[in-house]
């Protein structure tokens, strides 16, 4: 939840952006100080994505020889992901790292990433994200004030609950399951038979603890870095979604930068994505080990009944205008030829 410090900081950033303080073109030898660029995200400082965003920030500073000074605001101190996107849209901050699912509320095309069992697995995911499909999607939001620069692996999402493992969609009956606040994730839980409870990530721990929700779904690092494993003890490998994190930048700021600055920022972004792949793999392994030590039980699950339950969503996505082409192209790049493996 946002604190007073966060609110004050947001106000300060909004005022300074209105006054144009952070919108100057980078000091190109005019004796000005460095250009300050701000980036917000909602994970803690020990989370792997913070490590990789800090790497991005260092790379930008190095490549610009100190003419760009990056400030990273972790832990949702500037607000939820939705708020971080809004701050980026208005130019109060320059960058945000958010889940691709959150972008669905701004651009329907992005709903493709919340579609359960869209990707066969990690290989299929990386193949698509390293193709021109991802680049097309990054451009979809340019006319609403921001663009995507790169993606970060945020693993595979699975269900976890306080006390009842989710081995079959029937096990979701009557359970309140927190989802990311998007139409697609809400529909997914409804089709599987649970009661969807949309809320921002920062509210999940307390909601689990207080019994507002019975469970949620996320990658394994949420158990350790966000401490969800302290209260949710049953983690079931349903593997229903692989949703990338996306690094976005304010469109106006992007266009005000010089060509060299744009190139160096793009290069730094892509290099941090490669850096993150290994950081992420190790983080997931260690989250599983630590969670087992802390009493979390991991369950293997037959994914087929879950994938069958969400077939209506696949039909919807194959037909609706905003996603039909993306859906077709992504499925054609399937590495296994079957859904939900
Ligand atoms: C992932 C993702 C976050 C997102 C979170 C969520 O952890 O990386 O950006 O906020 O899911 O479930 O909301």
Coordinates of C-alpha atoms and ligand atoms in Angstrom, one line a residue:
X1 CA 0.0 0.0 0.0
X2 CA 1.3 3.4 -0.8
X3 CA 2.7 5.5 2.1
X4 CA 2.8 9.2 2.6
X5 CA 6.4 9.3 1.4
X6 CA 5.2 7.7 -1.9
X7 CA 2.4 10.2 -2.3
X8 CA 4.7 13.1 -1.7
X9 CA 7.2 11.7 -4.2
X10 CA 4.5 11.3 -6.8
X11 CA 3.4 14.9 -6.3
X12 CA 7.0 16.1 -6.6
X13 CA 7.5 14.1 -9.8
X14 CA 4.2 15.4 -11.4
X15 CA 5.1 19.0 -10.6
X16 CA 8.6 18.7 -11.9
X17 CA 7.4 17.1 -15.1
X18 CA 4.8 19.9 -15.5
X19 CA 7.6 22.4 -15.1
X20 CA 9.5 20.6 -17.7
X21 CA 12.4 19.9 -15.3
X22 CA 12.9 16.3 -16.4
X23 CA 12.0 16.8 -20.0
X24 CA 15.1 18.6 -21.2
X25 CA 17.1 17.0 -23.9
X26 CA 20.2 15.4 -22.5
X27 CA 23.0 17.9 -21.7
X28 CA 24.8 17.7 -25.0
X29 CA 27.9 19.7 -23.9
X30 CA 25.8 22.7 -22.8
X31 CA 27.3 22.6 -19.3
X32 CA 24.0 21.2 -17.8
X33 CA 23.9 18.5 -15.3
X34 CA 23.0 14.9 -16.3
X35 CA 19.5 14.1 -17.5
X36 CA 17.7 12.4 -14.7
X37 CA 15.5 9.5 -15.8
X38 CA 13.1 7.7 -13.4
X39 CA 11.9 4.1 -13.4
X40 CA 9.3 2.6 -11.1
X41 CA 8.4 -1.1 -10.5
X42 CA 6.5 -3.0 -7.8
X43 CA 8.9 -5.7 -6.6
X44 CA 11.2 -5.5 -3.6
X45 CA 14.9 -4.8 -3.7
X46 CA 15.8 -8.4 -3.3
X47 CA 13.7 -9.5 -6.2
X48 CA 15.5 -10.7 -9.4
X49 CA 13.8 -8.1 -11.5
X50 CA 15.2 -5.3 -9.3
X51 CA 18.7 -6.8 -10.0
X52 CA 18.1 -6.7 -13.7
X53 CA 16.5 -3.2 -13.7
X54 CA 19.5 -2.0 -11.7
X55 CA 21.7 -3.6 -14.4
X56 CA 19.7 -1.7 -17.0
X57 CA 20.2 1.5 -15.1
X58 CA 24.0 1.0 -14.8
X59 CA 24.3 0.2 -18.5
X60 CA 22.5 3.4 -19.4
X61 CA 24.7 5.4 -17.1
X62 CA 27.9 3.7 -18.5
X63 CA 26.9 3.9 -22.1
X64 CA 25.9 7.6 -21.8
X65 CA 29.2 8.3 -19.9
X66 CA 27.3 9.7 -17.0
X67 CA 25.1 12.0 -19.0
X68 CA 22.0 10.1 -18.0
X69 CA 21.4 9.5 -14.3
X70 CA 18.9 6.7 -13.7
X71 CA 16.8 6.6 -10.5
X72 CA 15.0 3.3 -9.8
X73 CA 12.0 3.3 -7.4
X74 CA 11.2 -0.3 -6.3
X75 CA 8.6 -1.8 -4.1
X76 CA 5.6 0.0 -5.5
X77 CA 6.6 3.2 -3.7
X78 CA 5.1 5.2 -6.6
X79 CA 1.9 3.1 -6.6
X80 CA 0.5 0.0 -8.1
X81 CA 1.4 -1.1 -11.7
X82 CA -1.6 0.7 -13.1
X83 CA -0.5 3.9 -11.4
X84 CA 3.1 3.4 -12.6
X85 CA 1.7 3.1 -16.2
X86 CA -0.3 6.3 -15.7
X87 CA 2.7 8.2 -14.3
X88 CA 4.7 7.0 -17.4
X89 CA 1.9 8.0 -19.7
X90 CA 1.8 11.6 -18.4
X91 CA 5.6 11.8 -18.3
X92 CA 5.8 12.3 -14.5
X93 CA 8.3 9.4 -14.6
X94 CA 10.1 8.1 -17.7
X95 CA 10.0 4.3 -17.4
X96 CA 8.0 1.6 -15.7
X97 CA 8.4 -2.1 -15.5
X98 CA 5.0 -3.8 -15.4
X99 CA 3.4 -7.1 -16.1
X100 CA 2.1 -7.3 -19.7
X101 CA -1.2 -8.3 -18.2
X102 CA -1.6 -4.9 -16.5
X103 CA -1.1 -3.2 -20.0
X104 CA -4.3 -5.0 -21.1
X105 CA -6.2 -2.3 -19.3
X106 CA -4.7 0.3 -21.6
X107 CA -4.4 -1.7 -24.9
X108 CA -6.7 -4.6 -25.7
X109 CA -3.9 -6.2 -27.9
X110 CA -1.9 -6.9 -24.7
X111 CA -4.7 -9.2 -23.5
X112 CA -3.0 -11.9 -25.6
X113 CA -0.4 -12.3 -22.8
X114 CA -3.1 -13.2 -20.2
X115 CA -4.5 -15.9 -22.3
X116 CA -4.0 -19.2 -20.4
X117 CA -2.0 -21.9 -22.1
X118 CA -1.1 -19.6 -25.0
X119 CA 2.6 -20.7 -24.8
X120 CA 3.7 -24.3 -24.8
X121 CA 6.5 -23.6 -22.5
X122 CA 9.6 -21.5 -22.1
X123 CA 11.1 -22.2 -25.5
X124 CA 7.9 -21.2 -27.3
X125 CA 7.7 -18.1 -25.1
X126 CA 11.3 -17.0 -25.9
X127 CA 10.9 -17.7 -29.6
X128 CA 7.8 -15.4 -29.7
X129 CA 9.3 -12.7 -27.5
X130 CA 12.5 -12.5 -29.6
X131 CA 10.5 -12.2 -32.8
X132 CA 8.9 -9.2 -34.6
X133 CA 5.5 -10.1 -32.8
X134 CA 6.8 -8.6 -29.6
X135 CA 8.0 -5.5 -31.4
X136 CA 4.6 -5.0 -33.0
X137 CA 3.0 -5.2 -29.6
X138 CA 5.5 -2.8 -28.0
X139 CA 4.3 -0.2 -30.6
X140 CA 0.6 -0.7 -29.9
X141 CA 0.6 1.9 -27.1
X142 CA 2.5 4.7 -28.8
X143 CA -0.6 6.7 -29.5
X144 CA -1.7 6.5 -25.8
X145 CA 1.7 7.9 -24.5
X146 CA 4.1 5.1 -24.0
X147 CA 6.0 2.3 -25.9
X148 CA 7.5 -1.0 -24.9
X149 CA 11.3 -1.3 -25.1
X150 CA 12.0 -4.9 -24.0
X151 CA 10.6 -7.8 -22.0
X152 CA 11.8 -9.7 -18.9
X153 CA 11.1 -13.3 -18.0
X154 CA 8.6 -13.5 -15.2
X155 CA 8.3 -17.2 -15.2
X156 CA 5.3 -19.4 -15.3
X157 CA 2.2 -18.8 -13.2
X158 CA 0.8 -21.5 -11.0
X159 CA -2.0 -21.6 -8.4
X160 CA -1.2 -21.5 -4.7
X161 CA -3.6 -21.5 -1.7
X162 CA -3.6 -21.4 2.0
X163 CA -4.5 -25.0 2.6
X164 CA -6.1 -26.9 -0.3
X165 CA -4.0 -27.9 -3.3
X166 CA -5.4 -27.1 -6.7
X167 CA -5.0 -30.4 -8.6
X168 CA -8.0 -30.1 -10.8
X169 CA -10.3 -27.2 -11.8
X170 CA -12.9 -28.7 -9.5
X171 CA -10.7 -27.8 -6.5
X172 CA -11.2 -24.1 -7.4
X173 CA -15.0 -24.3 -6.7
X174 CA -16.0 -21.8 -4.1
X175 CA -12.5 -20.5 -3.6
X176 CA -11.7 -16.8 -3.8
X177 CA -8.6 -16.5 -6.0
X178 CA -6.8 -13.2 -6.4
X179 CA -6.0 -12.3 -10.0
X180 CA -4.3 -9.4 -11.7
X181 CA -7.0 -6.9 -12.4
X182 CA -7.8 -7.6 -16.1
X183 CA -10.9 -8.9 -17.9
X184 CA -9.0 -12.0 -19.2
X185 CA -7.7 -13.2 -15.9
X186 CA -11.2 -12.7 -14.4
X187 CA -12.7 -14.8 -17.1
X188 CA -10.0 -17.5 -16.8
X189 CA -10.9 -18.1 -13.1
X190 CA -14.7 -18.0 -13.8
X191 CA -14.2 -20.7 -16.6
X192 CA -12.2 -22.8 -14.2
X193 CA -14.9 -22.6 -11.6
X194 CA -13.3 -20.3 -9.0
X195 CA -14.4 -16.9 -7.7
X196 CA -12.0 -14.2 -9.1
X197 CA -10.9 -11.4 -6.8
X198 CA -8.9 -8.8 -8.8
X199 CA -6.5 -6.6 -6.8
X200 CA -3.0 -5.1 -7.1
X201 CA 0.0 -7.3 -6.2
X202 CA 0.9 -5.2 -3.2
X203 CA -2.3 -6.2 -1.4
X204 CA -2.0 -9.9 -1.9
X205 CA 0.0 -10.8 1.2
X206 CA -2.4 -9.1 3.7
X207 CA -5.4 -10.4 1.8
X208 CA -4.1 -14.0 2.1
X209 CA -3.3 -13.5 5.8
X210 CA -6.7 -12.0 6.6
X211 CA -8.6 -14.6 4.6
X212 CA -10.0 -12.0 2.1
X213 CA -8.8 -14.5 -0.5
X214 CA -8.1 -18.3 -0.3
X215 CA -5.4 -18.3 -2.9
X216 CA -3.8 -16.7 -5.8
X217 CA -1.6 -17.5 -8.8
X218 CA 1.9 -16.3 -9.6
X219 CA 5.5 -17.5 -10.2
X220 CA 7.6 -19.1 -7.4
X221 CA 9.4 -15.9 -6.4
X222 CA 6.2 -14.5 -5.0
X223 CA 6.5 -17.1 -2.3
X224 CA 9.8 -15.8 -1.0
X225 CA 10.3 -12.2 -2.2
X226 CA 6.8 -11.2 -1.4
X227 CA 6.6 -13.6 1.5
X228 CA 3.4 -15.3 0.2
X229 CA 4.8 -18.7 1.2
X230 CA 4.5 -17.6 4.9
X231 CA 0.7 -17.9 4.5
X232 CA 0.0 -20.0 1.4
X233 CA 1.4 -23.5 1.9
X234 CA 0.1 -25.4 -1.2
X235 CA 1.7 -24.6 -4.5
X236 CA 0.3 -26.5 -7.5
X237 CA 2.2 -26.5 -10.9
X238 CA -0.8 -25.7 -13.1
X239 CA 1.4 -23.7 -15.4
X240 CA -1.5 -21.8 -16.8
X241 CA 0.2 -18.7 -18.0
X242 CA 3.6 -17.3 -19.0
X243 CA 3.3 -13.5 -18.8
X244 CA 6.3 -11.4 -19.6
X245 CA 7.2 -8.2 -17.7
X246 CA 7.5 -5.2 -20.0
X247 CA 9.8 -2.2 -19.8
X248 CA 7.9 0.9 -21.0
X249 CA 9.0 4.4 -21.7
X250 CA 7.1 7.7 -22.1
X251 CA 6.6 8.2 -25.8
X252 CA 7.2 12.0 -25.8
X253 CA 10.4 11.6 -23.8
X254 CA 11.5 8.9 -26.3
X255 CA 11.0 11.2 -29.2
X256 CA 12.9 14.1 -27.5
X257 CA 16.0 12.0 -27.0
X258 CA 18.8 12.2 -29.6
X259 CA 19.3 9.2 -31.9
X260 CA 22.4 8.2 -29.9
X261 CA 20.5 8.3 -26.7
X262 CA 17.7 6.2 -28.1
X263 CA 20.2 3.7 -29.4
X264 CA 22.1 3.4 -26.1
X265 CA 18.8 3.0 -24.1
X266 CA 17.5 0.4 -26.5
X267 CA 20.9 -1.5 -26.3
X268 CA 20.9 -1.3 -22.5
X269 CA 17.4 -2.6 -22.3
X270 CA 18.1 -5.6 -24.6
X271 CA 21.3 -6.4 -22.8
X272 CA 19.5 -6.4 -19.4
X273 CA 16.9 -8.8 -20.8
X274 CA 19.7 -11.3 -21.7
X275 CA 21.3 -10.7 -18.3
X276 CA 17.9 -11.4 -16.6
X277 CA 17.4 -14.8 -18.2
X278 CA 20.0 -16.4 -16.0
X279 CA 19.3 -14.3 -12.9
X280 CA 15.6 -15.4 -13.2
X281 CA 16.4 -19.2 -13.6
X282 CA 18.5 -19.2 -10.5
X283 CA 16.0 -17.1 -8.5
X284 CA 13.2 -19.6 -9.3
X285 CA 15.4 -22.6 -8.3
X286 CA 16.3 -20.9 -5.0
X287 CA 12.7 -19.8 -4.3
X288 CA 11.6 -23.4 -4.5
X289 CA 14.3 -24.6 -2.2
X290 CA 13.7 -21.9 0.4
X291 CA 9.9 -22.4 0.2
X292 CA 10.2 -26.1 0.9
X293 CA 12.4 -25.3 3.9
X294 CA 9.6 -23.0 5.0
X295 CA 6.9 -25.7 4.8
X296 CA 5.4 -25.1 1.3
X297 CA 4.4 -28.3 -0.5
X298 CA 4.7 -28.4 -4.3
X299 CA 2.3 -30.5 -6.3
X300 CA 2.6 -31.8 -9.9
X301 CA -0.7 -31.3 -11.8
X302 CA -2.3 -32.7 -14.9
X303 CA -2.7 -29.5 -16.9
X304 CA -5.2 -31.0 -19.5
X305 CA -8.4 -30.3 -17.5
X306 CA -7.3 -26.7 -16.8
X307 CA -6.5 -26.2 -20.5
X308 CA -9.8 -27.7 -21.5
X309 CA -11.8 -25.4 -19.2
X310 CA -10.4 -22.3 -20.9
X311 CA -11.0 -23.3 -24.5
X312 CA -13.8 -20.8 -24.8
X313 CA -11.2 -18.1 -24.2
X314 CA -9.0 -19.5 -27.0
X315 CA -12.0 -19.4 -29.3
X316 CA -12.7 -15.8 -28.3
X317 CA -9.1 -14.7 -28.8
X318 CA -8.9 -16.4 -32.2
X319 CA -11.9 -14.4 -33.3
X320 CA -11.7 -10.9 -31.8
X321 CA -10.1 -8.3 -33.9
X322 CA -7.5 -7.0 -31.4
X323 CA -5.9 -10.5 -30.9
X324 CA -6.9 -12.7 -33.9
X325 CA -3.6 -12.2 -35.8
X326 CA -1.4 -12.3 -32.8
X327 CA -3.1 -15.5 -31.6
X328 CA -2.7 -17.2 -35.0
X329 CA 1.0 -16.2 -35.4
X330 CA 1.9 -17.2 -31.8
X331 CA 0.2 -20.5 -32.1
X332 CA 1.9 -21.2 -35.4
X333 CA 5.2 -20.7 -33.7
X334 CA 4.3 -23.5 -31.3
X335 CA 7.3 -25.6 -30.4
X336 CA 5.3 -28.7 -29.5
X337 CA 2.3 -28.5 -31.6
X338 CA -0.1 -29.0 -28.7
X339 CA -1.6 -26.6 -26.2
X340 CA -1.1 -26.8 -22.5
X341 CA 1.9 -29.1 -22.4
Ligands
LIG1 C1 4.4 -11.0 -11.5 C2 4.8 -9.8 -12.3 C3 4.5 -8.5 -11.6 C4 3.0 -8.4 -11.2 C5 2.6 -9.6 -10.5 C6 1.1 -9.7 -10.2 O1 5.1 -11.1 -10.3 O2 6.2 -9.8 -12.5 O3 4.9 -7.4 -12.4 O4 2.7 -7.3 -10.5 O5 3.0 -10.8 -11.2 O6 0.6 -10.8 -10.1 O7 0.5 -8.7 -10.1

